[in-house]
Short mmCIF file of C-alpha atoms in Angstrom, two decimals:
data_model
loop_
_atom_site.label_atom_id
_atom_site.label_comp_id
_atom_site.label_asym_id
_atom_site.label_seq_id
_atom_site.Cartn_x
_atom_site.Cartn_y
_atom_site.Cartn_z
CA UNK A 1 107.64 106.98 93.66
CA UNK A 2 107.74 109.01 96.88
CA UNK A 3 103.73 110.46 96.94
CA UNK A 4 101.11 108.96 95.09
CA UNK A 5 98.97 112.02 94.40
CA UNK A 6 97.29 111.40 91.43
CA UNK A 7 96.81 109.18 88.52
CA UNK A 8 97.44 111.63 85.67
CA UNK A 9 101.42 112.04 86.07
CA UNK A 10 101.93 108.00 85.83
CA UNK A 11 103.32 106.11 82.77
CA UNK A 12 101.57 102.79 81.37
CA UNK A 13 104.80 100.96 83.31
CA UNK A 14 104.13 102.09 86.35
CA UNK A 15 100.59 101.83 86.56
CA UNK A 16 101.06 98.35 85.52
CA UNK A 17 103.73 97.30 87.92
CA UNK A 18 100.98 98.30 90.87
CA UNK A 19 98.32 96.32 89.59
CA UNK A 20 101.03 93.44 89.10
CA UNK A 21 101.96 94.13 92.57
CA UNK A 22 98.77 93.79 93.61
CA UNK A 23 98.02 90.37 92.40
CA UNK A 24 100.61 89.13 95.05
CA UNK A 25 98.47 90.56 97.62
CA UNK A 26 95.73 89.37 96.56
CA UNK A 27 96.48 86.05 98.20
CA UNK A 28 97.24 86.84 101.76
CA UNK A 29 93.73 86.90 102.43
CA UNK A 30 93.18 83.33 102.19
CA UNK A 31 96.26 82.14 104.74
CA UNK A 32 95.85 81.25 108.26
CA UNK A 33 97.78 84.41 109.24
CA UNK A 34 96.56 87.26 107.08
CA UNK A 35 100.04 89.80 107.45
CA UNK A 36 103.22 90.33 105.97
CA UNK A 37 105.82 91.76 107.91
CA UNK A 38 106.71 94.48 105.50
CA UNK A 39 106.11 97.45 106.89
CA UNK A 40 106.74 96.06 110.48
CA UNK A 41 108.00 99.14 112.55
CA UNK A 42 106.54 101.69 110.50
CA UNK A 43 103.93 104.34 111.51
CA UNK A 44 101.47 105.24 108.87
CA UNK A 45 98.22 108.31 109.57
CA UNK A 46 95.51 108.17 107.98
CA UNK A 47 94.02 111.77 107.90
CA UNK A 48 90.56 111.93 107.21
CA UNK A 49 89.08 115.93 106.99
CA UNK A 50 85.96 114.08 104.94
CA UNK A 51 83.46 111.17 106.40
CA UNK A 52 84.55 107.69 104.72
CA UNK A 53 83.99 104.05 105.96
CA UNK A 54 84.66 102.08 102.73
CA UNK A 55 88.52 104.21 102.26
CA UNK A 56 89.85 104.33 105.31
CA UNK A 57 88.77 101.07 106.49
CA UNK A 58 90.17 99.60 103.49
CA UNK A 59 93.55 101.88 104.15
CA UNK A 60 93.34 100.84 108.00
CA UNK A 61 93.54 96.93 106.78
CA UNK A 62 95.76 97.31 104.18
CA UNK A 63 98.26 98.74 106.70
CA UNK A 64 97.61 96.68 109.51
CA UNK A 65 98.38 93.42 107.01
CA UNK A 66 101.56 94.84 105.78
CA UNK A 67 102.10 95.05 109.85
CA UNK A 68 102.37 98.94 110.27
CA UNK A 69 101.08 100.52 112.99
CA UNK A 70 97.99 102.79 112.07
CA UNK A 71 96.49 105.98 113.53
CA UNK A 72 93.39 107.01 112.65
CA UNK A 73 92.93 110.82 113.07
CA UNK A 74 89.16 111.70 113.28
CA UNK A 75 89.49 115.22 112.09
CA UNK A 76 86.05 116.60 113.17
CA UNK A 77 86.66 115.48 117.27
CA UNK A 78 90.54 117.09 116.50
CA UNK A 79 92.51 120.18 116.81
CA UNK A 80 91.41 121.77 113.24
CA UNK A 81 87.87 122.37 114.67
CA UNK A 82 89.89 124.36 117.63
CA UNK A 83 91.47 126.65 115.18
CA UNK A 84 94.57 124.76 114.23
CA UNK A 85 95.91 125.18 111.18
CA UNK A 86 96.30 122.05 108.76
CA UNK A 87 100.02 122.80 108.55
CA UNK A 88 100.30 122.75 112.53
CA UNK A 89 98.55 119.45 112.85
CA UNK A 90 101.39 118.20 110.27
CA UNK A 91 104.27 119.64 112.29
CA UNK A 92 102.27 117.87 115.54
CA UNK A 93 102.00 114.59 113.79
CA UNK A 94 105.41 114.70 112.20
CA UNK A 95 106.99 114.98 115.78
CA UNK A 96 105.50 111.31 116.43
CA UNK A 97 108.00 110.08 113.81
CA UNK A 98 105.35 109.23 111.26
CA UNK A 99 106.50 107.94 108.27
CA UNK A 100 103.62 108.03 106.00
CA UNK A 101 100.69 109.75 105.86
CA UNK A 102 97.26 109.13 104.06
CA UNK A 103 94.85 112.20 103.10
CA UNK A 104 90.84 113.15 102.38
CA UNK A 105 90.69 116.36 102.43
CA UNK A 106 87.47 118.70 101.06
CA UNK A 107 89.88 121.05 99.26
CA UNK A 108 91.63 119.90 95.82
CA UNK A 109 94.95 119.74 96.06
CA UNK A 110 95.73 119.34 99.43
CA UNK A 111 97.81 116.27 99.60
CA UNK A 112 99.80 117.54 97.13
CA UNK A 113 99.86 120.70 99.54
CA UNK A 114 101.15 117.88 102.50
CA UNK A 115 103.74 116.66 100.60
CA UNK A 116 105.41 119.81 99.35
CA UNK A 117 105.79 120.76 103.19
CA UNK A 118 106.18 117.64 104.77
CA UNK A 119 110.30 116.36 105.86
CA UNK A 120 111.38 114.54 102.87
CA UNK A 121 111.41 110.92 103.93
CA UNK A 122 107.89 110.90 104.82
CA UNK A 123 105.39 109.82 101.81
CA UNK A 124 102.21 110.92 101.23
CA UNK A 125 98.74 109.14 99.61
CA UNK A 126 95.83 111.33 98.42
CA UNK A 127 92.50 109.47 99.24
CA UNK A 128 90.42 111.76 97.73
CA UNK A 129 90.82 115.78 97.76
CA UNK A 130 87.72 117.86 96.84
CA UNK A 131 86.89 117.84 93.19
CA UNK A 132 90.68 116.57 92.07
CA UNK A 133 91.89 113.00 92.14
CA UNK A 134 90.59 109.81 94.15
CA UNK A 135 94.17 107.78 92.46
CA UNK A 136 93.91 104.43 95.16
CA UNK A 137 90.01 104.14 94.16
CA UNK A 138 91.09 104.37 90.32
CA UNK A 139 93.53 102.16 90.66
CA UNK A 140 91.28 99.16 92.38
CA UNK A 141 88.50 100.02 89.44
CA UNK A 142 91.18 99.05 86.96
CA UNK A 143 92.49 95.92 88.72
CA UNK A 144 88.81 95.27 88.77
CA UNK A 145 88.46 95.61 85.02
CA UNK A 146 91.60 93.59 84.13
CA UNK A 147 90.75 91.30 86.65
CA UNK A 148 87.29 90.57 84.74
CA UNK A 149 88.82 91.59 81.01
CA UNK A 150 92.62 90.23 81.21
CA UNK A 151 93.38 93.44 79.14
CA UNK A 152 92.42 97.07 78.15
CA UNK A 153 93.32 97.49 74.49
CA UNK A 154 89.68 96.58 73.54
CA UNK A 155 87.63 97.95 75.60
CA UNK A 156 84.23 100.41 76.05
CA UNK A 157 84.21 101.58 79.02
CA UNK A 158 81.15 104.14 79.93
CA UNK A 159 81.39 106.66 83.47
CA UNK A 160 77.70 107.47 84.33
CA UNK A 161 76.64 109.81 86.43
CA UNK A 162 78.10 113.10 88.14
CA UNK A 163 81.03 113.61 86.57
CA UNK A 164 81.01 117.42 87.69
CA UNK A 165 81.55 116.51 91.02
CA UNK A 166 83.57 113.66 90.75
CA UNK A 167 87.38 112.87 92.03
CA UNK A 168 86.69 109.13 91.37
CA UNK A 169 86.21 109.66 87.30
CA UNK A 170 88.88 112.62 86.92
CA UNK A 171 91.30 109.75 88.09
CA UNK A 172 89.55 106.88 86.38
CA UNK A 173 89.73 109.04 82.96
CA UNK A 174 93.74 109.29 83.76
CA UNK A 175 94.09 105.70 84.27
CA UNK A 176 92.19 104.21 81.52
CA UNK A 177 93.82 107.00 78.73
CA UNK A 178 97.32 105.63 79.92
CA UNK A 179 96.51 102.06 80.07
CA UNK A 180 95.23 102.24 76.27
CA UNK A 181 91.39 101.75 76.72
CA UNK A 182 90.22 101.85 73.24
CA UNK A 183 86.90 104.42 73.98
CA UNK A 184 86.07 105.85 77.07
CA UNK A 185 82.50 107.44 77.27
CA UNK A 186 80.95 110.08 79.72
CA UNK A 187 77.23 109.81 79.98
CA UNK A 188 75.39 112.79 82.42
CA UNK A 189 73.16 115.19 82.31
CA UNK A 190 74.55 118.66 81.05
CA UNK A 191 74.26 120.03 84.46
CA UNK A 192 76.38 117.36 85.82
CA UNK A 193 79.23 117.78 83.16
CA UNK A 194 82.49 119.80 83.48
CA UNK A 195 82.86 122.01 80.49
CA UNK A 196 85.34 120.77 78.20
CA UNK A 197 85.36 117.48 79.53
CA UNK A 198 86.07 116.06 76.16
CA UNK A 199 89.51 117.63 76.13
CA UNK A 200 90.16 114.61 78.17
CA UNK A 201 89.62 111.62 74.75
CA UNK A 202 86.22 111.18 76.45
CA UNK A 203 83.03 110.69 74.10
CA UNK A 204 80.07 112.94 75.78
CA UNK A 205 76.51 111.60 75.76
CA UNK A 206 73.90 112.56 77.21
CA UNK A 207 71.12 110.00 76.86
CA UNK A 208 71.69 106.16 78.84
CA UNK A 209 70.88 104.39 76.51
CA UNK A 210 72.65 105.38 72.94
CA UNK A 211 76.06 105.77 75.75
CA UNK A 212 75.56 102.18 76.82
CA UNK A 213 75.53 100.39 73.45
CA UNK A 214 78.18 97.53 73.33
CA UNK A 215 80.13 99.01 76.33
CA UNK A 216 82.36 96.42 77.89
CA UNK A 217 82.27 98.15 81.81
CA UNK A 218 79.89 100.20 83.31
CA UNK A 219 81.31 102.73 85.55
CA UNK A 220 77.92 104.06 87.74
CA UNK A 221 79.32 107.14 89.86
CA UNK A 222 76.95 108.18 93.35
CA UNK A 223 74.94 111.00 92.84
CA UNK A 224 76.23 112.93 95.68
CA UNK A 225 73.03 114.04 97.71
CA UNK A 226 75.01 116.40 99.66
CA UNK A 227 76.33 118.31 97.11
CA UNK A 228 72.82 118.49 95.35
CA UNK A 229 71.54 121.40 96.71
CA UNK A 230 71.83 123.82 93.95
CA UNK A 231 69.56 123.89 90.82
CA UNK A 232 71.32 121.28 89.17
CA UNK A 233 68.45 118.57 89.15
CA UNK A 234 64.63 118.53 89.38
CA UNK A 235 64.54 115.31 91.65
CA UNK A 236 66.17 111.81 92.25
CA UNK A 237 62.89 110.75 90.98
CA UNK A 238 63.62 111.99 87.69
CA UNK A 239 67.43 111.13 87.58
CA UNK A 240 66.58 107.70 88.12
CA UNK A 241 64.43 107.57 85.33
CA UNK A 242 66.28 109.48 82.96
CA UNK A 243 70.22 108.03 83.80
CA UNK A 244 69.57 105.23 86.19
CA UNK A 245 70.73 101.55 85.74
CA UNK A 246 68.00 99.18 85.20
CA UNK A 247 68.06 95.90 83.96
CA UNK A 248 66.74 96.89 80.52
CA UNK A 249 69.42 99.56 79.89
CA UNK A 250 72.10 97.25 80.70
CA UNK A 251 71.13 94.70 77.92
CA UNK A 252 72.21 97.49 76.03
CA UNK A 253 75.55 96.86 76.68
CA UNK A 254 78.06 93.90 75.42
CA UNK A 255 76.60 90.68 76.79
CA UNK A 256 79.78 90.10 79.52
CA UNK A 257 79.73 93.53 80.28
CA UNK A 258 80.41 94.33 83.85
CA UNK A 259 79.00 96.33 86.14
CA UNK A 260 80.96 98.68 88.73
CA UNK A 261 80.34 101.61 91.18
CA UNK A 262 82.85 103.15 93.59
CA UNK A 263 79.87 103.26 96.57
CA UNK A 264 78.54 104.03 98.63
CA UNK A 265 75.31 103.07 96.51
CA UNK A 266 71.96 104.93 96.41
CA UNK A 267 69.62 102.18 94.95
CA UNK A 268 66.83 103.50 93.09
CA UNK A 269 68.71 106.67 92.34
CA UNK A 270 71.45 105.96 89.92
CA UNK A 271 71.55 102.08 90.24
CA UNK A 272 68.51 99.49 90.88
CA UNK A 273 68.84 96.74 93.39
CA UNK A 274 68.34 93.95 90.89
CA UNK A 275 71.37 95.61 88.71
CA UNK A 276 73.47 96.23 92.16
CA UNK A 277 72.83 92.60 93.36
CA UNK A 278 72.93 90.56 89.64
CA UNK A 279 75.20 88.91 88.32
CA UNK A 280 77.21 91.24 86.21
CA UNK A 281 77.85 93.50 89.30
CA UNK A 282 81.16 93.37 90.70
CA UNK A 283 81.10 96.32 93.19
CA UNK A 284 81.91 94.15 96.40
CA UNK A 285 84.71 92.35 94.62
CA UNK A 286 85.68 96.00 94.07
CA UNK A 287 85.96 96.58 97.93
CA UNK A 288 88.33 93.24 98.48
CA UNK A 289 90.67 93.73 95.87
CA UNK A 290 90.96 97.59 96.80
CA UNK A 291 92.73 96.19 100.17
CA UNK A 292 95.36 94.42 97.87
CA UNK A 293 95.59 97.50 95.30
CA UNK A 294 96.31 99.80 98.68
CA UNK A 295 99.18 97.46 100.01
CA UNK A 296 101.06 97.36 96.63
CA UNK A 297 101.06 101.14 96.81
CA UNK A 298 101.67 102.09 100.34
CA UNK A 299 104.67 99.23 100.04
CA UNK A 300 105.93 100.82 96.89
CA UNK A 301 106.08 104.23 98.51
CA UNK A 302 107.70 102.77 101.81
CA UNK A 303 110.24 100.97 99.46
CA UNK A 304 111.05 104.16 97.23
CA UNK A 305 110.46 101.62 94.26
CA UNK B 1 132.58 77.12 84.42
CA UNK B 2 129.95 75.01 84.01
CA UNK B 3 128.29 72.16 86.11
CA UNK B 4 126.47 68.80 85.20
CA UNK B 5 123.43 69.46 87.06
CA UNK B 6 122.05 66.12 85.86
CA UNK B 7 124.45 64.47 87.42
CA UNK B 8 123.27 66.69 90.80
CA UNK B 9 119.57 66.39 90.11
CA UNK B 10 120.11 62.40 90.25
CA UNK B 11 122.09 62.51 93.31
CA UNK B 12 119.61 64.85 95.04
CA UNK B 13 116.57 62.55 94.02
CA UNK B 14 118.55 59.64 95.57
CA UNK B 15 119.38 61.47 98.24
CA UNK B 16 115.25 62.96 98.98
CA UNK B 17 114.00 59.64 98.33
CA UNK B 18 115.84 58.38 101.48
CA UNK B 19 114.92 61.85 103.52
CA UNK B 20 111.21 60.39 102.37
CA UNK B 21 111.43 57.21 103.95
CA UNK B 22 112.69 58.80 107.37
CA UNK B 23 109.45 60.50 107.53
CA UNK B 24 106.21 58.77 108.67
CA UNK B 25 104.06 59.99 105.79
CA UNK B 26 105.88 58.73 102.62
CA UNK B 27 103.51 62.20 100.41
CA UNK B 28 105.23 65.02 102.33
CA UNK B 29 104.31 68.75 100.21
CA UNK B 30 107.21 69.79 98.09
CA UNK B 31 107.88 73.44 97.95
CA UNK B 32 109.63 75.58 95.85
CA UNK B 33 111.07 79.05 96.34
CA UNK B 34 110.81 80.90 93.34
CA UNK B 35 112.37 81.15 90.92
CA UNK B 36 115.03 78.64 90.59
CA UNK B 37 113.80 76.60 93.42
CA UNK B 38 110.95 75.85 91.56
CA UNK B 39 112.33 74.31 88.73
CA UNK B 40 114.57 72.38 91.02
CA UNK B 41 110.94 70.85 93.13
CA UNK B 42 109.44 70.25 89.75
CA UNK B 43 111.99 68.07 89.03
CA UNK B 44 112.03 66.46 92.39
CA UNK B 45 108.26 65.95 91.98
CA UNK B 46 107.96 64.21 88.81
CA UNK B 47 111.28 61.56 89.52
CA UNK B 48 109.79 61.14 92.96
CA UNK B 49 105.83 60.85 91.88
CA UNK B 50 104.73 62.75 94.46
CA UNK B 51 101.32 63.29 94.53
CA UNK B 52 100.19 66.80 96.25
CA UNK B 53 100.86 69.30 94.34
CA UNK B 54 104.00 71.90 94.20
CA UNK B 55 103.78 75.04 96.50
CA UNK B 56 105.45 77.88 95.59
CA UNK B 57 106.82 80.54 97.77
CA UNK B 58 107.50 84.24 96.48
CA UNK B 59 109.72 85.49 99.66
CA UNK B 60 109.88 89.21 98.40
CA UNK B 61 107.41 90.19 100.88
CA UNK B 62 109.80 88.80 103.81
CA UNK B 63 112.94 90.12 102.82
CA UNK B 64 115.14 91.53 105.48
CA UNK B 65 116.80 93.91 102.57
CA UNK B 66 113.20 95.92 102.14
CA UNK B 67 114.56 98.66 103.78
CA UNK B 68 117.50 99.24 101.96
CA UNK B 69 116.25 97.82 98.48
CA UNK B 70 112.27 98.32 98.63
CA UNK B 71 109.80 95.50 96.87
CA UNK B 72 111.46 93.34 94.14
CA UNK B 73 109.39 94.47 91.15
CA UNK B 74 109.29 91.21 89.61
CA UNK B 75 107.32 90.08 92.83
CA UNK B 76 104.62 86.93 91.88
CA UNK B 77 102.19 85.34 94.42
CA UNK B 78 102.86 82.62 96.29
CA UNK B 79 101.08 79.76 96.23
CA UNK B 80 100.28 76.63 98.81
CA UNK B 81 97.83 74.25 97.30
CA UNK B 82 96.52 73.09 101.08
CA UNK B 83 96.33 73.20 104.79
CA UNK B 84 100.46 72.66 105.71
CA UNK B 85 99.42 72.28 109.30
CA UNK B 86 100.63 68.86 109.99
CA UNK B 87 102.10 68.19 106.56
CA UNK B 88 106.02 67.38 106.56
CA UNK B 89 107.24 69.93 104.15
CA UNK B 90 110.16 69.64 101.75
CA UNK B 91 111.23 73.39 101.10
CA UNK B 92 114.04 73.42 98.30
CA UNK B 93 115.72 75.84 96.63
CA UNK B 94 118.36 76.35 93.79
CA UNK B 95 121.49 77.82 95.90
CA UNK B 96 122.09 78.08 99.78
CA UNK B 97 124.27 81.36 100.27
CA UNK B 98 123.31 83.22 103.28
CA UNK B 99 120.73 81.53 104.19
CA UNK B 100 118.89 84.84 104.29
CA UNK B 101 116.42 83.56 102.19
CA UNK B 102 115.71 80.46 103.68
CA UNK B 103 115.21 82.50 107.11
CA UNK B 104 112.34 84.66 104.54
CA UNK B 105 110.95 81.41 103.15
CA UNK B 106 110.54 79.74 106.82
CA UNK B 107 108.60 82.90 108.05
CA UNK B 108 106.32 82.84 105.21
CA UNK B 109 105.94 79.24 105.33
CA UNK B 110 104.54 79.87 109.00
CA UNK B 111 101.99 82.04 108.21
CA UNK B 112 100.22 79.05 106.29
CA UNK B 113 100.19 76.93 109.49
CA UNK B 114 102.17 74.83 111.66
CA UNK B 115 103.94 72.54 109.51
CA UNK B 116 104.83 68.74 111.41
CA UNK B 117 108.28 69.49 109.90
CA UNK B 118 110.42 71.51 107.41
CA UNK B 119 113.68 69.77 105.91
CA UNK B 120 115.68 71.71 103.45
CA UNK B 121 116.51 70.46 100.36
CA UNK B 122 119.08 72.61 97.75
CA UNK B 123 121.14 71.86 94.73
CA UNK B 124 124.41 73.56 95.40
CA UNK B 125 125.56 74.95 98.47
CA UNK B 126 128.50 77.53 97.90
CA UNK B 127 129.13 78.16 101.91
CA UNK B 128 129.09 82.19 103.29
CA UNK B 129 126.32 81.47 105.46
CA UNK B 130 125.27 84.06 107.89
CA UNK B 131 122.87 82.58 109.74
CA UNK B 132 122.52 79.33 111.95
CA UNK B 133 120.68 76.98 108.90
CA UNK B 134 121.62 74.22 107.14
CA UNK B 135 120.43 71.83 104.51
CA UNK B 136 119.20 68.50 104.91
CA UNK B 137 119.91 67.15 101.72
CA UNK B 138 122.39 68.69 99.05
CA UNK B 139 123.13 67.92 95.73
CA UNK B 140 126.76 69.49 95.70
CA UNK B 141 128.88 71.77 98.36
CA UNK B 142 131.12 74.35 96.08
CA UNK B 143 133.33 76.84 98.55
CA UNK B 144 132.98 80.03 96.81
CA UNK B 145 134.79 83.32 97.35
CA UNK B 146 132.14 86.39 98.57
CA UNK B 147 132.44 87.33 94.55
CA UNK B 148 131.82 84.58 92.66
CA UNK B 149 128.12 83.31 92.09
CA UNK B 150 126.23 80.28 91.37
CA UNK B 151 123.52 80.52 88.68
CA UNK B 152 121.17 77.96 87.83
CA UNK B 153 119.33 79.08 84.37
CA UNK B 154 116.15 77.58 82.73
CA UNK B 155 113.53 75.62 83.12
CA UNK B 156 114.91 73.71 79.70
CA UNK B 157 117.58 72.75 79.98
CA UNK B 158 118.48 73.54 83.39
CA UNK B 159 122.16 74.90 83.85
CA UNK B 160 124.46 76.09 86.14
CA UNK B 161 127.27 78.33 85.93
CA UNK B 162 129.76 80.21 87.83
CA UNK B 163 129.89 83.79 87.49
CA UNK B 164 132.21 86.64 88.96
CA UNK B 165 131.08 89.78 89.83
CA UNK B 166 132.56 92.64 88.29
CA UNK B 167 134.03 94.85 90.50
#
């Protein structure tokens, strides 16, 4: 792999040799000196066009404990808001001898755009672009759910929430279709549905609690305030009330099911604290392991494996 | 051609257990780099009832190849059971070649802790070394030409052979 752009070109193999790669990661956490020398010498950007904390936090770490060095571009103080082109800020960067770069950009398909025009020995990461792909944030989710289930073969798995407007389910979808999850399920309102999202193997519903039955993992997506200004709902209020996870809906679900959400969270909106903060929640052990899933991936790509 | 490596695994016990009462504590932590150096500490472990546990190194992540090779697929975690700072450390390993991958292991090794000491402990070394190491305690020396290999194969039975690179 030279880019990693998107989960939907990936065979079972190789999604399966990151998450193995991973687990090896996992572990340099808990040592007195939390770094591998891997990437020692190596400059990596990360390139954010799009607000994140959680991403490019996670991105900053996982670099700085393979021992690159990092540079965070923050895009809205930068050149682009001068009138710079996004191709000009590449040529810029690319004179500092960069040798990887990591993208959010607003516009799908724009890291794919970066690494058709960038020189050939530089690699490229998509960390989200527009409506498209969010790959690194699908990959963590499924080390997440084989970390909880061991394997994927059996498995419910139910994505609630905006799907319309979502990168993070696009590339879940991908992920769990290629690593043989026996039924996935999308469960929205129809204003918050793509058309023809079932052309993906998904199972539409669009009522909580008949989606949630005997589901395995619970995939809650944010309802993304910002992009809520159209007609598309008559109030959080209501959302919450109609699709939001409470503690009665998820007794719906298998017994060990587990709950997940790619945050930030809006509690009371599409989760409730008690669900967020119980026991079947694992949406902080999410955020650790998706330091580990970003190292196997940024190391892969700097070791053409 | 193939080796006895009982008869080596004896000698090397014999040869630890006297390494062991050199040091001052008499439980030092065994440690084994994978994968062959593993089976070779598990060994040493049970004839010398030791009792901390094994730790197990996984040096792909320290490899001074990366560049040229990338990651080892078949990369595992490692694994040290407790605090090494202190602890007298017995690192061992299959075959000392290079030493390359002892230079990997010691780095690693570091990034637990400070270790009181490290002694090195191998079953067969076949010369070519490239860097300034050597091993404390080994269970055979076999000069090998730059294309000829040492393989140990296993964990039951254990077995070494001698293999020639095609060329």
């Amino acid at each position: 792999m030279q880019h990693f752009l998107t989960t939907e070109s990936l065979t079972k193999d190789q999604l399966t040799n990151i998450l193995d790669t991973a687990e090896s990661f996992t572990n340099v956490d808990g040592r007195t000196v939390k770094k591998v020398p891997l990437l020692r010498g190596k400059t990596i950007v990360n390139l954010f066009f799009e607000a994140s904390t959680r991403t490019r936090s996670t991105f900053e770490l996982a670099a700085k404990r393979l021992s690159a060095d990092i540079l965070n571009i923050n895009i809205n103080a930068s050149a682009t808001v001068k009138g710079e082109s996004l191709l000009d800020t590449l040529r810029n960067l690319e004179a500092m001898h960069v040798d990887m770069f990591i993208i959010r950009h607003q516009d799908s398909g724009a890291a794919e755009f970066l690494s058709r025009h960038i020189s050939p020995h530089i690699s490229v990461i998509n960390a989200g672009d527009g409506r498209h792909a969010h790959p690194t944030q699908a990959m963590l989710d499924m080390y997440t759910i084989r970390k909880a289930k061991q394997n994927f073969e059996h498995l419910k798995v139910a994505i609630v929430g905006d799907l319309l407007h979502s990168r993070v389910a696009r590339s879940q979808i991908h992920a769990l279709r290629t690593l043989g999850a026996n039924e996935i399920r999308v469960i929205a309102p129809r204003t918050l549905l793509p058309a023809r999202i079932e052309n993906l193997g998904v199972k539409v519903f669009h009522q909580i609690e008949a989606g949630l039955k005997d589901v395995d993992v619970i995939i809650m997506l944010r309802l993304q305030k910002e992009r809520m200004l159209g007609a598309l709902l008559p109030s959080e209020h209501e959302y919450f009330h109609l699709f939001g996870l409470t503690q009665e809906r998820l007794a719906l679900a298998a017994k060990d099911a587990i709950v997940m959400h790619p945050g930030p969270i809006n509690r009371g909106v599409e989760i409730s604290s008690e669900v967020a903060d119980g026991k079947q929640s694992v949406i902080l052990e999410q955020v650790s392991y998706g330091i580990a899933v970003r190292m196997a991936i940024m190391s892969m790509l700097a070791g053409n494996s | 051609m193939n080796i006895n490596v009982d008869e080596l695994l004896s000698s090397l016990t014999q040869q630890t257990q006297s390494l062991l009462l050199s040091l001052d504590d008499p439980q030092p932590l065994i440690v084994g780099i994978r994968t062959g150096g593993i089976w070779v500490a598990e060994h040493l472990h049970q004839a010398l009832a030791l009792s901390k546990p094994i730790g197990v190194l996984d040096i792909s992540f320290y490899r001074d190849d990366f560049s040229r090779l990338g990651l080892n697929p078949e990369v595992k975690p490692s694994s040290i059971p407790l605090d090494i700072t202190n602890e007298h450390v017995i690192l061992v390993d299959d075959v000392l070649h290079t030493g390359r991958t002892i230079r990997a292991a010691m780095n690693e090794l570091f990034d637990y802790g400070r270790p009181a000491s490290v002694h090195l402990v191998v079953l067969v070394d076949r010369g070519g070394r490239e860097l300034p190491i050597d091993a404390k305690v080994t269970g055979k020396r076999i000069d090998l030409p730059p294309q000829q290999h040492v393989k140990l194969t296993g964990p039951t039975p254990l077995k070494l052979e001698i293999i020639t690179a095609k060329t």
